[in-house]
Coordinates of C-alpha atoms in Angstrom, one line a residue:
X18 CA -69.5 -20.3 88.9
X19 CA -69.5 -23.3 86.6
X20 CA -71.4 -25.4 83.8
X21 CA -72.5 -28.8 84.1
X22 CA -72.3 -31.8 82.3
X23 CA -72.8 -35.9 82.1
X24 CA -70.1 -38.7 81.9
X25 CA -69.9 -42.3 82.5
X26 CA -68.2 -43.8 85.7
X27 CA -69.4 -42.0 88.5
X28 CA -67.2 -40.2 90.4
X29 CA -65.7 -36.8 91.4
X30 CA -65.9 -33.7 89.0
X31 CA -62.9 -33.9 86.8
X32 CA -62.3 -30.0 86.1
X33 CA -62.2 -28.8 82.5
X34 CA -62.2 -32.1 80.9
X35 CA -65.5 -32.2 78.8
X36 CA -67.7 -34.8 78.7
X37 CA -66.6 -38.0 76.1
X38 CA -69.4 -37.9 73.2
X39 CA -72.3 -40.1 72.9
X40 CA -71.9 -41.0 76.9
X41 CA -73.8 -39.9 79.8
X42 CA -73.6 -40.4 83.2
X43 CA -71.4 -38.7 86.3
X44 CA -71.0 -35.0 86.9
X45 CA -68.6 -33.1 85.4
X46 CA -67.5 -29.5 85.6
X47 CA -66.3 -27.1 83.2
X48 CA -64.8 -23.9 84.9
X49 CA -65.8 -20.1 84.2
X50 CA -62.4 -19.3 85.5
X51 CA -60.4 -19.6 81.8
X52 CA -62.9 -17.6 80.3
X53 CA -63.6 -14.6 82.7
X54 CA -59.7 -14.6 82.7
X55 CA -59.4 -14.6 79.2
X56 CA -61.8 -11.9 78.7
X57 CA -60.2 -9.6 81.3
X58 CA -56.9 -9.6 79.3
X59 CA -58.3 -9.4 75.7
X60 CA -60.2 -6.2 76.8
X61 CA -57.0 -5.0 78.6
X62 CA -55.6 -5.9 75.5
X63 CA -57.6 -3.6 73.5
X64 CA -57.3 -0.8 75.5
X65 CA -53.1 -0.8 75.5
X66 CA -53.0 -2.3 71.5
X67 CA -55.8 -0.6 70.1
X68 CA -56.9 2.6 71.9
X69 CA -53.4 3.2 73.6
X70 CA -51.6 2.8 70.2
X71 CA -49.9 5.8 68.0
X72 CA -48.7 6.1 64.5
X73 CA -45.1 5.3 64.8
X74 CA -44.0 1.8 63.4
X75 CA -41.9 -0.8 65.7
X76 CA -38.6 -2.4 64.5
X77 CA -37.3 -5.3 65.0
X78 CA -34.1 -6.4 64.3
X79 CA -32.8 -9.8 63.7
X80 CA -29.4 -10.7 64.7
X81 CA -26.5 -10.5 61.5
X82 CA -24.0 -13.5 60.9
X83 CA -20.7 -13.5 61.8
X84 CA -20.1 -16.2 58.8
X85 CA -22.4 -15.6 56.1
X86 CA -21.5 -18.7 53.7
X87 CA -21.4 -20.9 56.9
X88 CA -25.0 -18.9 57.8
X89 CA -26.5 -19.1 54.4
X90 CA -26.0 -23.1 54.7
X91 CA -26.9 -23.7 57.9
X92 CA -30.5 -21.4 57.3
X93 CA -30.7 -23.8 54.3
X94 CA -30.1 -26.9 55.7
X95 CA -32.9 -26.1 59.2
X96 CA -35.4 -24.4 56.7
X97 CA -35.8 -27.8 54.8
X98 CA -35.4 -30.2 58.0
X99 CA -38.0 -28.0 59.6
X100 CA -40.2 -28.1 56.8
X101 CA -40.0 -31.8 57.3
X102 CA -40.7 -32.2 60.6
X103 CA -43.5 -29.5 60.8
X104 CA -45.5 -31.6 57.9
X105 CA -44.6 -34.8 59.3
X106 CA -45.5 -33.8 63.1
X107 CA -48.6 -32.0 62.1
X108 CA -49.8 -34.6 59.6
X109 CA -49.1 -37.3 63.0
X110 CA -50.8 -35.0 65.2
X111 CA -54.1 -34.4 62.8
X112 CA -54.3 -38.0 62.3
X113 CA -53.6 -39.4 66.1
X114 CA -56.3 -36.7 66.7
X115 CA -58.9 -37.9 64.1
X116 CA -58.6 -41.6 65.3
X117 CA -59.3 -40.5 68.8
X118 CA -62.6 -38.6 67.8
X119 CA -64.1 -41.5 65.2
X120 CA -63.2 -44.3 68.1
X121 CA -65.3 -42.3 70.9
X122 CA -62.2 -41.5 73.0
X123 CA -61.4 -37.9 71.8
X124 CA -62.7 -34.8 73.4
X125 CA -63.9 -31.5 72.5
X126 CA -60.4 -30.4 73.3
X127 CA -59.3 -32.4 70.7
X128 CA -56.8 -33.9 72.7
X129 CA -57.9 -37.6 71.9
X130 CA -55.0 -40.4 71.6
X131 CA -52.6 -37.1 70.8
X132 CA -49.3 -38.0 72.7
X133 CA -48.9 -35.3 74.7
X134 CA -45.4 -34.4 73.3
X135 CA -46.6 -34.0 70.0
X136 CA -48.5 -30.9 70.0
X137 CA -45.4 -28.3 71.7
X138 CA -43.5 -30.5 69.2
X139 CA -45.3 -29.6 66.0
X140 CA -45.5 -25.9 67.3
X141 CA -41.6 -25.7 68.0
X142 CA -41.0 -26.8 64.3
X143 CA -43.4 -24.3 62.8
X144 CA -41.2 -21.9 64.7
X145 CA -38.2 -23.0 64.0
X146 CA -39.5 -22.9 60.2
X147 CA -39.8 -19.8 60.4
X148 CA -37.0 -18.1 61.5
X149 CA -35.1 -20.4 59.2
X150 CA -37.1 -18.6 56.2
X151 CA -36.3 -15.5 57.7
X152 CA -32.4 -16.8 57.7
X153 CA -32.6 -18.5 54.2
X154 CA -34.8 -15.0 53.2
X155 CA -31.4 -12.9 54.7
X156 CA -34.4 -10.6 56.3
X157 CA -32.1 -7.9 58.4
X158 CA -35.2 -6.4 60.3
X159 CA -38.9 -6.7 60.3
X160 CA -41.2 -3.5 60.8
X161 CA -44.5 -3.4 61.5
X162 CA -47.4 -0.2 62.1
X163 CA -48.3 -0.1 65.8
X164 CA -51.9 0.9 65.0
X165 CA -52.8 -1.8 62.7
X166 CA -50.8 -4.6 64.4
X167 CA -52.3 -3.8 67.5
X168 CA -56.3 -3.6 65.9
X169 CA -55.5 -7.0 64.5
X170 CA -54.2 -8.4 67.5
X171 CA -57.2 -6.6 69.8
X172 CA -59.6 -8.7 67.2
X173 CA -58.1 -11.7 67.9
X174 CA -58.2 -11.3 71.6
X175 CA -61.2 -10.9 72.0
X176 CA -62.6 -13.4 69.3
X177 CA -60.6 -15.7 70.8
X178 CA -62.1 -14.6 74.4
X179 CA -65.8 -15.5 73.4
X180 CA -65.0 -17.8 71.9
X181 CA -64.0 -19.7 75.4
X182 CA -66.9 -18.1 76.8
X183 CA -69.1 -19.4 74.0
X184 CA -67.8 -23.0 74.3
X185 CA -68.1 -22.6 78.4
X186 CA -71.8 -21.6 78.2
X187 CA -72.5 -24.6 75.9
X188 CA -70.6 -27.2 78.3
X189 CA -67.5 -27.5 76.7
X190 CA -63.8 -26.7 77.8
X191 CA -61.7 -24.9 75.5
X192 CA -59.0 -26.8 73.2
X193 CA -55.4 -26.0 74.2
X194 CA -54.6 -24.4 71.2
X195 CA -56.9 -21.7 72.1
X196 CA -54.7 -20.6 75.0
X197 CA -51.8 -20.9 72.9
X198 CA -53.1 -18.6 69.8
X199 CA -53.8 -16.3 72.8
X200 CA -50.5 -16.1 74.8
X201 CA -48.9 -16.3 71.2
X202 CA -51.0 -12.8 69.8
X203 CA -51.3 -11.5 73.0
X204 CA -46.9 -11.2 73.5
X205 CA -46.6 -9.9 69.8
X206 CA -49.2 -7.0 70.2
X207 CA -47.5 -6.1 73.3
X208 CA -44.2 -6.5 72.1
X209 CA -45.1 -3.7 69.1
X210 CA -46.9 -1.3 71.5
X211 CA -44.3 -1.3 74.0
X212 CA -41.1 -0.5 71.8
X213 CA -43.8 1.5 69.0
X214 CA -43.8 3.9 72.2
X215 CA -40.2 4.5 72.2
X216 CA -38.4 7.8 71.6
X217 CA -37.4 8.7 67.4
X218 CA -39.8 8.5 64.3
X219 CA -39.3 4.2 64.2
X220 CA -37.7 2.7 67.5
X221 CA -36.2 -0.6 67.5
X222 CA -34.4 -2.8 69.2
X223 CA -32.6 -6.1 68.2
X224 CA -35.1 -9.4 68.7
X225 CA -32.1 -11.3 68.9
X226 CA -30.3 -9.6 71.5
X227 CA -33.3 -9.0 73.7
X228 CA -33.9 -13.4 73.6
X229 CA -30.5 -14.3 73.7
X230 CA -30.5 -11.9 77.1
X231 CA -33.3 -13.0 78.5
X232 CA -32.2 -17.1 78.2
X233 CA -29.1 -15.7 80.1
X234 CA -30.5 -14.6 82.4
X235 CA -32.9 -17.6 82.7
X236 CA -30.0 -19.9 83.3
X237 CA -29.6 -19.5 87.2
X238 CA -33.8 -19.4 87.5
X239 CA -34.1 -22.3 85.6
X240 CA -31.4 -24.9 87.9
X241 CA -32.9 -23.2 90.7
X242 CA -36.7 -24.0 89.4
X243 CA -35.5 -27.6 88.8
X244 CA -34.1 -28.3 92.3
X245 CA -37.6 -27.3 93.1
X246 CA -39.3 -29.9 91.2
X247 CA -37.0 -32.8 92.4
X248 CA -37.9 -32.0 95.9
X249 CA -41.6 -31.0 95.5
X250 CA -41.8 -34.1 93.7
X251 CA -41.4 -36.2 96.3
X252 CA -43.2 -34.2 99.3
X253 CA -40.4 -31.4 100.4
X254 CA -41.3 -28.1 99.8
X255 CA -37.3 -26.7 99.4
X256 CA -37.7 -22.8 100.0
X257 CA -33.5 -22.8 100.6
X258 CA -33.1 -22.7 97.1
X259 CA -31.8 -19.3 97.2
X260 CA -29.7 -19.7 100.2
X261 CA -28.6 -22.8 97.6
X262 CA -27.3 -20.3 94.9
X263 CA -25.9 -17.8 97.2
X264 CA -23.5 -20.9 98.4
X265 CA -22.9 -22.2 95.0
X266 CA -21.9 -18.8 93.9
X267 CA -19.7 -18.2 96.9
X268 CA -17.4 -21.3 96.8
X269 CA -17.4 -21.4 93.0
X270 CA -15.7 -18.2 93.5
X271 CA -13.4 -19.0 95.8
X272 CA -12.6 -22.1 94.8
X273 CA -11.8 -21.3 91.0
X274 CA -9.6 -18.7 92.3
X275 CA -7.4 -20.7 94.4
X276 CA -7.0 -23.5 92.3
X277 CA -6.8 -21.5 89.5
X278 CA -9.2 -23.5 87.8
X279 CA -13.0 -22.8 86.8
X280 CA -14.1 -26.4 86.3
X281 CA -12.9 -26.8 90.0
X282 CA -14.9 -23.7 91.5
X283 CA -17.8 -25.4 88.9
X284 CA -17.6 -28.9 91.0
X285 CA -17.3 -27.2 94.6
X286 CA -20.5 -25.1 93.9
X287 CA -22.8 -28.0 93.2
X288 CA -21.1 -29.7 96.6
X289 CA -22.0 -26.5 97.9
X290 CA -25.2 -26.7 97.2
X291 CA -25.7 -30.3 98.2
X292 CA -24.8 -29.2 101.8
X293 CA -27.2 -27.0 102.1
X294 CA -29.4 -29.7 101.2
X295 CA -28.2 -32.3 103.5
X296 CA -29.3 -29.9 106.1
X297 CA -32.4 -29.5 105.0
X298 CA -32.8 -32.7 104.8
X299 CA -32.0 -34.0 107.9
X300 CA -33.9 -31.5 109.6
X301 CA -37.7 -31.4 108.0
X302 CA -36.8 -35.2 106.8
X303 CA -35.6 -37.0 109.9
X304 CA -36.6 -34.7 112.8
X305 CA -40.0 -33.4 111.1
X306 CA -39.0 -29.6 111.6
X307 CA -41.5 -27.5 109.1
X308 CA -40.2 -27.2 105.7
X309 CA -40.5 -23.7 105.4
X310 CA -39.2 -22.4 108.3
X311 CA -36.0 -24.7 108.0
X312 CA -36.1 -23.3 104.6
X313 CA -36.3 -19.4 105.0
X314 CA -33.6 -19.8 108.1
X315 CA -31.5 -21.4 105.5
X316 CA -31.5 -18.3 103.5
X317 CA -30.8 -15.7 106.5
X318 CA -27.9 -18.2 107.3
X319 CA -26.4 -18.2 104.5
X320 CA -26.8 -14.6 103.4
X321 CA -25.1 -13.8 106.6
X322 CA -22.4 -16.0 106.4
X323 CA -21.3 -15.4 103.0
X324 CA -21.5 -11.1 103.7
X325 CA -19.3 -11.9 106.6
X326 CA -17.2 -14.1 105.0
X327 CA -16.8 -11.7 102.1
X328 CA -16.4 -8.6 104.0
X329 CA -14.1 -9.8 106.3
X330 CA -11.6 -12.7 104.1
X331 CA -12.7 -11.9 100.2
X332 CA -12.6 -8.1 101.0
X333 CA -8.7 -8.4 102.3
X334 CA -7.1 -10.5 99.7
X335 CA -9.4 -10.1 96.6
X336 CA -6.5 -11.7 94.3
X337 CA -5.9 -14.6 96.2
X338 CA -10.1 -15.2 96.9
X339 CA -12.1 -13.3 94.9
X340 CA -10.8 -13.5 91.6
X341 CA -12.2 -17.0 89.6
X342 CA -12.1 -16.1 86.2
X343 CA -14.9 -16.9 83.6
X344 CA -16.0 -19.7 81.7
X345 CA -15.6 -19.1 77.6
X346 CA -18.5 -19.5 75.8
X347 CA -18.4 -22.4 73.3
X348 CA -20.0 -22.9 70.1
X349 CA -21.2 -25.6 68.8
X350 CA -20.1 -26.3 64.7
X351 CA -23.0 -25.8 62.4
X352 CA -25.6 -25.4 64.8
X353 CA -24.2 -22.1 65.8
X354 CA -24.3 -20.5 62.4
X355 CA -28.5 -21.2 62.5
X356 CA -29.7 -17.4 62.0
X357 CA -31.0 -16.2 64.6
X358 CA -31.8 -19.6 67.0
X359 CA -28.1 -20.5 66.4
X360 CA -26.5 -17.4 68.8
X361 CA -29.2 -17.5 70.9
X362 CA -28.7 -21.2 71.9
X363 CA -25.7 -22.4 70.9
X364 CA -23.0 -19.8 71.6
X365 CA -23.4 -20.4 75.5
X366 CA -21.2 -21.1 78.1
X367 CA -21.1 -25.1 79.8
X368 CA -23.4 -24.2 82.4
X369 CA -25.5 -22.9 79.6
X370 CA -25.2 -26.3 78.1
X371 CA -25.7 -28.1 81.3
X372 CA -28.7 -25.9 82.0
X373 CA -30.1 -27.8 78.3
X374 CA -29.3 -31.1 79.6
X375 CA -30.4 -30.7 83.0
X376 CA -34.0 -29.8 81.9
X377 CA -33.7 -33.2 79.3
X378 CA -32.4 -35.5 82.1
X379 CA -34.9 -34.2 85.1
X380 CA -37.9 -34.2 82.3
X381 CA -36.9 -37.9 80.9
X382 CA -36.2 -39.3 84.9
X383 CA -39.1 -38.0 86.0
X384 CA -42.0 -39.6 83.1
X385 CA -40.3 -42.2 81.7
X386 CA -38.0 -44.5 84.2
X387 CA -38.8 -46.4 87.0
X388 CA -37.2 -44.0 89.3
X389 CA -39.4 -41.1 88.5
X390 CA -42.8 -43.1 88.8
X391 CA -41.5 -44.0 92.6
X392 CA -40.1 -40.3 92.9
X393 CA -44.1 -39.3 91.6
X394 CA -45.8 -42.1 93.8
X395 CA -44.5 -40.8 97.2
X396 CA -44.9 -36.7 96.6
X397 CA -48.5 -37.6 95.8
X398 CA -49.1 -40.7 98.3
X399 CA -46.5 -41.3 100.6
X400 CA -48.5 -44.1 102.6
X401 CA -49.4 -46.2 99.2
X402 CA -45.3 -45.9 98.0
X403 CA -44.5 -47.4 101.6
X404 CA -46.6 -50.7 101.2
X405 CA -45.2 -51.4 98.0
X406 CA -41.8 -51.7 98.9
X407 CA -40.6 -48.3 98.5
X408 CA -38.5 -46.2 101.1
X409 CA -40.4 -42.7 101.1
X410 CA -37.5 -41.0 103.6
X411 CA -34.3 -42.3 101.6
X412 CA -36.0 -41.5 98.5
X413 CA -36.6 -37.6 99.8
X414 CA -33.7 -37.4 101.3
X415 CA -31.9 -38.2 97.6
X416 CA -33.8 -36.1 95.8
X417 CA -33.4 -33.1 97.8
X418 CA -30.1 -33.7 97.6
X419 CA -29.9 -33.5 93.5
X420 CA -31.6 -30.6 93.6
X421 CA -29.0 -28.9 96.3
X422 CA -26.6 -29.7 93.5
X423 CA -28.3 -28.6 90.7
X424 CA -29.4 -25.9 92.1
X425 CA -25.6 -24.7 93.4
X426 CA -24.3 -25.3 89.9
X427 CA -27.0 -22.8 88.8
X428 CA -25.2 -20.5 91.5
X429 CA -22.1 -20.6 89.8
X430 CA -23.3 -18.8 87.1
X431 CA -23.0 -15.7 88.9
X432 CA -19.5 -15.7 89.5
X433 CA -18.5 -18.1 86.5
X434 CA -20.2 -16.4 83.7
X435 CA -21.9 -13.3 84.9
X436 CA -19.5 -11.8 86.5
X437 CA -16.0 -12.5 87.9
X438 CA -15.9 -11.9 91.4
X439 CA -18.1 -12.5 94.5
X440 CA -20.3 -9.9 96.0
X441 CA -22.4 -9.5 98.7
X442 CA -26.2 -11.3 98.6
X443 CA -25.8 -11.6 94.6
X444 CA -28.2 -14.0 93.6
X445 CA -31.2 -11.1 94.2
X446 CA -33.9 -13.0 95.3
X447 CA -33.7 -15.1 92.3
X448 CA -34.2 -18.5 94.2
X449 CA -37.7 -16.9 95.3
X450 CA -38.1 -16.3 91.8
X451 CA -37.2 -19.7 90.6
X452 CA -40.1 -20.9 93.5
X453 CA -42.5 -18.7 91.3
X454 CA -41.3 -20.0 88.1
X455 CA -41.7 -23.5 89.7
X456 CA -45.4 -22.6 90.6
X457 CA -46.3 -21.3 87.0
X458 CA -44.7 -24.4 85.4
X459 CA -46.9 -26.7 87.3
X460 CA -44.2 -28.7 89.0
X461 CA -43.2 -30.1 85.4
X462 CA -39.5 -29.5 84.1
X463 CA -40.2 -28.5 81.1
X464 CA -43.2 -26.0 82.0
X465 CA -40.8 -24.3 84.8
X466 CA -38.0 -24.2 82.1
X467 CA -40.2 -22.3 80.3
X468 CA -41.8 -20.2 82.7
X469 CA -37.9 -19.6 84.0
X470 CA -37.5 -18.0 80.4
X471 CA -40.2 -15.5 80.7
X472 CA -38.9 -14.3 84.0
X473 CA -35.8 -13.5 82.2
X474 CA -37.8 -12.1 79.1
X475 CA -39.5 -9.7 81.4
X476 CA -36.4 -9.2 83.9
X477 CA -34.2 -8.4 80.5
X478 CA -36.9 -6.2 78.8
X479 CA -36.5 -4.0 81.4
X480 CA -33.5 -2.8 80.7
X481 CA -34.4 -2.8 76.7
X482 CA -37.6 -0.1 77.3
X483 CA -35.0 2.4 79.4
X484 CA -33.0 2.4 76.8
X485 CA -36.2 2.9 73.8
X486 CA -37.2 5.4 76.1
X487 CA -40.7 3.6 76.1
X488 CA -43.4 5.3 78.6
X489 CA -43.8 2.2 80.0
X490 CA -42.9 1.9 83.5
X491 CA -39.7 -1.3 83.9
X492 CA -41.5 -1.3 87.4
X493 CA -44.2 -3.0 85.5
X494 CA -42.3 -5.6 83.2
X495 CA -40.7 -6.2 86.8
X496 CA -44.2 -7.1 88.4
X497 CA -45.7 -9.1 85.0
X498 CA -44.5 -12.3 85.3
X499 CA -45.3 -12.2 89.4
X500 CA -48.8 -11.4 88.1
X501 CA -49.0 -14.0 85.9
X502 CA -47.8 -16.5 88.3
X503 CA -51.2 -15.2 90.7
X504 CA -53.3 -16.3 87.4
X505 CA -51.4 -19.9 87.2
X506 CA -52.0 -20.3 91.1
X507 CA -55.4 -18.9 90.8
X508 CA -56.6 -21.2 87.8
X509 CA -57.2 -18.6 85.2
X510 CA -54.8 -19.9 83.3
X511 CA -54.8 -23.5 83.6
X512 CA -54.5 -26.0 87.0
X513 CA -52.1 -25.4 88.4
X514 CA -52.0 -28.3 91.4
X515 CA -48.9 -29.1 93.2
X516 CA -48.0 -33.0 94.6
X517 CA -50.7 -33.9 97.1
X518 CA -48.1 -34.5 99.9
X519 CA -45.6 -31.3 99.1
X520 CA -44.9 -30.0 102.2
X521 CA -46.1 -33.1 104.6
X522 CA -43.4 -35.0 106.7
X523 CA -44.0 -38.9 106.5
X524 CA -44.0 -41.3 109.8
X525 CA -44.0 -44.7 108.9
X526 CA -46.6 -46.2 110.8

């Protein structure tokens, strides 16, 4: 089911990308699928916010300061730079965006010559503005009526949602900032609902504690989504990425403990995780065995060496094997007195902190050196990277080995920060869960690092509504983000296209 429309060039359809104004020409089509999808959840919306809702107002409360002169300065300070930025960003985005229009190159998604760093950008300082005010403000906890929150935010759903249709059935894709405003409304109606539903006359729970949880629990899903983008990237599907965390955590414990030093155990599970790697990559690279299956036996292999391992030598001398110790968390001066974003982000451990410069590094390699327009060329034309010079095997067989590492320094988290000690097939799935946040974040680090962070939202809200005594079932917080990643896949939310040769073993002919 789709719309068409006229542009210059000739040429295949080019999916939701409207047609440039004043130009006519090849065909173009703009998808039904965002707005049938949007509609579906702003009605579901109105039936959970709106029908679904009951008197009772929903608290939320905001995290206190353990300094409040140092927090009071700090909210201060970020409230004005944030002003600054958000004016400056937003004036730079308005304008980039009306220069594109009057020259004939912008489109009805008002995309135009906007850089696309800019918008997230200007969006990310209105948020940190914010919470800054709410800091500077010294705002303890924010309540709000479930009944008229969740009317308002039904409204907007489904405004929002014909809207999309509206712009569809006249032959025009939706801006960007329409799914956005949607995602963004969407969360905070659901957020009030689901903890206005809790047991007393106003449950609550802490905002702060229920984000700082949920990046925690992020950190392993997001290394282990990363080592998935460096080796879809270039052409390896790398399903062994929870085999890769399982190993990470396993010698991180073991070595830490014998050495008596956690920065050791930190080094040997990244090698760890490179080994696994190798293996991968020498198989489905060199000798052109299927990805996934070397993959998935990868992850029965190592599940069933580490249970033996621990159940036979870890088990029998815990003290001398199984005892690694932690790694402190460390806060950075100033930043960690921010209200609110300042524990959240900033009072973490240094795989925390290597988790932030991990998604920098792969995002920065990746679109803006050399390196990552070759990684790029050969995961989406292997053949065309070869007759320019470039070595598609070696550079696979690299790749996939930084992401064995990163993705084994993500495993150490279990046994380095989470907990102390080893235990049997600990990592739960989680590198099948970093595949799906891979998926939903469309192969770019950033988008996975996000998408890693709402798999922990949902994985850590979980425990939040047992404890509200919300009637909403954890099974389905469990199942949301998995639901959302169907939509990504399907299209309803976006393309979502991975590198044309993921998967495909190259012979150089």
């Amino acid at each position: 089911m789709s719309t068409t429309t006229t542009q210059p060039g000739g040429g295949t359809p080019a999916g939701n990308a409207p047609a440039s104004p004043g130009k006519t020409g090849a065909t173009e089509l703009v998808s039904w699928k965002a707005g049938i999808g949007l509609s579906l959840l702003a009605i579901l919306g109105t039936m959970l916010f709106g029908f679904m809702s009951n008197s009772k107002s929903a608290g939320f409360g905001i995290a206190e300061a353990a300094n409040e002169a140092a927090s009071s300065v700090a909210a201060l300070v970020t409230f004005v730079l944030a002003l600054l930025l958000s004016v400056g960003l937003g004036y730079l985005w308005f304008v980039r965006r009306r220069s594109g229009l009057t020259s004939g190159s912008g489109t009805a998604s008002g995309s135009g010559t906007v850089p696309g760093w800019l918008p997230p950008s200007t969006v990310a300082a209105v948020v940190v503005l914010g919470l800054a005010a709410l800091g500077v403000a010294r705002v303890s906890k924010i309540t709000l009526p479930s009944a008229a929150i969740g009317w308002i935010a039904a409204v907007i759903l489904l405004g929002l949602a014909g809207y999309t249709v509206y712009l569809t059935q006249t032959k025009r894709a939706a801006p960007r900032w329409v799914g956005g405003t949607f995602a963004a409304v969407f969360l905070i109606g659901f957020m009030v609902w689901i903890v206005a539903g809790g047991n007393g006359d106003e449950p609550s729970i802490s905002l702060a504690g229920l984000i700082a949880g949920s990046v925690t629990l992020a950190v392993p899903l997001v290394f282990g989504s990363l080592s998935g983008v460096l080796c879809e990237r270039v052409g390896v599907v790398n399903i062994a990425i929870e085999g890769q965390l399982l190993l990470g955590a396993f010698s991180a414990a073991v070595v830490a403990t014998v050495t008596h030093n956690v920065y050791a155990g930190l080094v040997a599970a990244a090698v760890a995780g490179t080994l696994v790697s190798l293996v991968l990559a020498v198989v489905s690279i060199k000798y052109l065995v299927n990805q996934i299956i070397v993959g998935v036996v990868l992850n029965v292999l190592i599940s069933g060496l580490t249970s033996f391992l621990f159940s036979t030598l870890l088990t029998a001398d815990p003290d001398g094997l199984n005892k690694p110790g932690r790694l402190p968390p460390v806060d950075i001066p100033f930043l960690s007195d921010i209200p609110i974003i300042g524990p959240i982000l900033f009072h973490q451990s240094l795989v925390g902190y290597l988790m932030y410069i991990a998604v920098i590094v792969v995002y920065l390699g990746l679109f803006h050196t050399k390196w990552g327009l070759r990684v790029r060329a050969v995961g989406e034309h292997p053949q065309a990277a070869d007759t320019v010079g470039i070595n598609v095997n070696r550079t696979r067989f690299w790749n996939v080995l930084m992401g064995g590492a990163i993705a084994g320094i993500g495993g150490s988290f279990f046994t380095l920060v989470s907990v102390d000690a080893f235990s049997k097939d600990m990592s739960g799935g989680r590198g099948y869960i970093a595949l799906a946040a891979l998926i939903f974040g469309r192969w770019n680090p950033i988008g996975a690092f996000l998408a890693a962070l709402l798999f922990g939202f949902a994985d850590n809200l979980q425990s939040v509504i047992t404890i509200i005594g919300s009637p909403v079932p954890s099974q389905f917080m469990a199942m949301l983000p998995y639901a959302l990643t169907v939509f990504a896949v399907a299209g309803l939310v976006g393309r979502s296209r991975p590198p044309a040769a993921s998967g495909i073993p190259y012979v150089k002919g």
